[in-house]
mmCIF file of C-alpha atoms in Angstrom:
data_model
loop_
_atom_site.group_PDB
_atom_site.id
_atom_site.type_symbol
_atom_site.label_atom_id
_atom_site.label_comp_id
_atom_site.label_asym_id
_atom_site.label_seq_id
_atom_site.Cartn_x
_atom_site.Cartn_y
_atom_site.Cartn_z
ATOM 1 C CA MET A 1068 129.113 73.392 128.102
ATOM 2 C CA GLU A 1069 132.861 73.569 128.260
ATOM 3 C CA THR A 1070 133.201 75.766 131.359
ATOM 4 C CA TRP A 1071 131.072 73.696 133.730
ATOM 5 C CA GLY A 1072 131.286 69.912 134.181
ATOM 6 C CA GLU A 1073 128.427 67.447 133.693
ATOM 7 C CA ASP A 1074 128.002 66.989 137.456
ATOM 8 C CA TYR A 1075 127.331 70.714 137.870
ATOM 9 C CA LEU A 1076 125.137 71.125 134.766
ATOM 10 C CA HIS A 1077 122.487 68.690 135.998
ATOM 11 C CA ARG A 1078 122.864 69.389 139.729
ATOM 12 C CA GLU A 1079 119.257 70.446 140.488
ATOM 13 C CA THR A 1080 117.491 69.328 137.309
ATOM 14 C CA GLN A 1081 118.298 68.263 133.760
ATOM 15 C CA ALA A 1082 119.905 71.336 132.142
ATOM 16 C CA TYR A 1083 117.560 72.964 129.619
ATOM 17 C CA ILE A 1084 116.870 76.011 127.495
ATOM 18 C CA GLN A 1085 113.375 76.800 126.162
ATOM 19 C CA ILE A 1086 112.521 79.604 123.741
ATOM 20 C CA ASP A 1087 109.084 80.390 122.321
ATOM 21 C CA THR A 1088 108.310 81.808 118.882
ATOM 22 C CA GLY A 1089 108.149 85.330 120.339
ATOM 23 C CA GLY A 1090 111.773 85.165 121.516
ATOM 24 C CA LEU A 1091 111.006 84.725 125.217
ATOM 25 C CA GLY A 1092 112.095 81.742 127.262
ATOM 26 C CA ASP A 1093 113.925 80.370 130.255
ATOM 27 C CA PHE A 1094 116.835 78.102 131.107
ATOM 28 C CA GLN A 1095 118.614 76.352 133.936
ATOM 29 C CA PHE A 1096 121.979 74.702 134.318
ATOM 30 C CA GLY A 1097 123.475 73.878 137.681
ATOM 31 C CA LEU A 1098 122.379 76.546 140.140
ATOM 32 C CA VAL A 1099 121.994 79.201 137.417
ATOM 33 C CA SER A 1100 118.493 79.912 136.112
ATOM 34 C CA GLY A 1101 117.026 82.788 134.196
ATOM 35 C CA SER A 1102 114.551 84.353 131.797
ATOM 36 C CA ILE A 1103 115.534 84.969 128.173
ATOM 37 C CA ASP A 1104 114.531 87.824 125.851
ATOM 38 C CA GLY A 1105 115.892 87.683 122.320
ATOM 39 C CA TYR A 1106 115.451 88.007 118.584
ATOM 40 C CA VAL A 1107 116.574 86.317 115.373
ATOM 41 C CA GLU A 1108 119.123 88.249 113.339
ATOM 42 C CA ASP A 1109 120.562 87.527 109.914
ATOM 43 C CA MET A 1110 124.254 86.662 110.203
ATOM 44 C CA GLY A 1111 125.161 86.207 106.546
ATOM 45 C CA THR A 1112 123.918 82.845 105.327
ATOM 46 C CA GLU A 1113 122.636 81.599 108.692
ATOM 47 C CA PRO A 1114 120.152 83.108 111.153
ATOM 48 C CA ARG A 1115 121.206 83.460 114.772
ATOM 49 C CA PHE A 1116 119.075 83.918 117.893
ATOM 50 C CA THR A 1117 120.723 86.606 120.041
ATOM 51 C CA PHE A 1118 119.496 87.051 123.604
ATOM 52 C CA THR A 1119 119.959 88.733 126.942
ATOM 53 C CA TRP A 1120 118.932 87.100 130.192
ATOM 54 C CA GLU A 1121 118.461 87.808 133.872
ATOM 55 C CA GLY A 1122 118.105 85.388 136.725
ATOM 56 C CA ARG A 1123 119.810 83.852 139.749
ATOM 57 C CA ASP A 1124 123.000 81.970 140.596
ATOM 58 C CA GLU A 1125 122.690 80.391 144.048
ATOM 59 C CA MET A 1126 120.067 83.038 144.933
ATOM 60 C CA HIS A 1127 122.295 85.949 143.815
ATOM 61 C CA PRO A 1128 120.969 88.157 140.987
ATOM 62 C CA VAL A 1129 122.896 87.672 137.722
ATOM 63 C CA SER A 1130 122.433 88.625 134.084
ATOM 64 C CA GLY A 1131 124.148 88.122 130.780
ATOM 65 C CA GLY A 1132 123.726 87.392 127.117
ATOM 66 C CA GLY A 1133 124.370 84.845 124.449
ATOM 67 C CA TRP A 1134 123.380 83.428 121.102
ATOM 68 C CA LEU A 1135 122.204 80.200 119.465
ATOM 69 C CA ARG A 1136 122.190 79.045 115.865
ATOM 70 C CA PRO A 1137 120.582 75.918 114.426
ATOM 71 C CA THR A 1138 122.918 73.153 113.274
ATOM 72 C CA GLY A 1139 120.238 70.784 111.936
ATOM 73 C CA ASP A 1140 118.293 67.761 113.169
ATOM 74 C CA GLY A 1141 116.753 69.709 116.075
ATOM 75 C CA GLU A 1142 120.146 70.753 117.439
ATOM 76 C CA ALA A 1143 121.729 74.139 118.075
ATOM 77 C CA GLU A 1144 125.044 75.527 119.245
ATOM 78 C CA GLY A 1145 125.940 78.838 120.769
ATOM 79 C CA MET A 1146 127.422 80.717 123.693
ATOM 80 C CA ILE A 1147 126.140 81.947 127.045
ATOM 81 C CA LYS A 1148 127.847 84.571 129.198
ATOM 82 C CA ILE A 1149 127.378 85.767 132.756
ATOM 83 C CA HIS A 1150 127.894 89.553 132.962
ATOM 84 C CA ARG A 1151 131.369 90.167 134.437
ATOM 85 C CA GLY A 1152 131.814 86.413 134.822
ATOM 86 C CA ASP A 1153 132.161 83.105 133.029
ATOM 87 C CA ARG A 1154 131.245 82.352 129.450
ATOM 88 C CA SER A 1155 130.847 79.005 127.760
ATOM 89 C CA ARG A 1156 130.019 77.427 124.434
ATOM 90 C CA LEU A 1157 126.880 75.327 124.558
ATOM 91 C CA LYS A 1158 125.065 72.689 122.548
ATOM 92 C CA ALA A 1159 121.339 72.033 122.825
ATOM 93 C CA ARG A 1160 118.938 69.561 121.256
ATOM 94 C CA GLN A 1161 115.187 69.198 121.185
ATOM 95 C CA PRO A 1162 113.976 66.446 123.494
ATOM 96 C CA PRO A 1163 112.403 63.407 121.828
ATOM 97 C CA GLN A 1164 108.663 63.802 121.336
ATOM 98 C CA GLN A 1165 106.588 61.586 123.597
#
């Protein structure tokens, strides 16, 4: 994430984003955590998962939106935005299977 540094991203726990097949999920980076509600939309040649979210930033209610698109090999890229606040590009990858 370009807006927040590595030290902040993993401050409380390893930063993560999880989304189930129904489009619901959750995430945390730094002190920001939330619940996701989204859907897959056709954006030309590539599908994109568009979502809204609500949660907390240091115990203050926050919300926002964003999107993710697959880039291959279990990786995705996208953007996350805090309503009336920061926005950042993001990259995510599936954790190795144990």
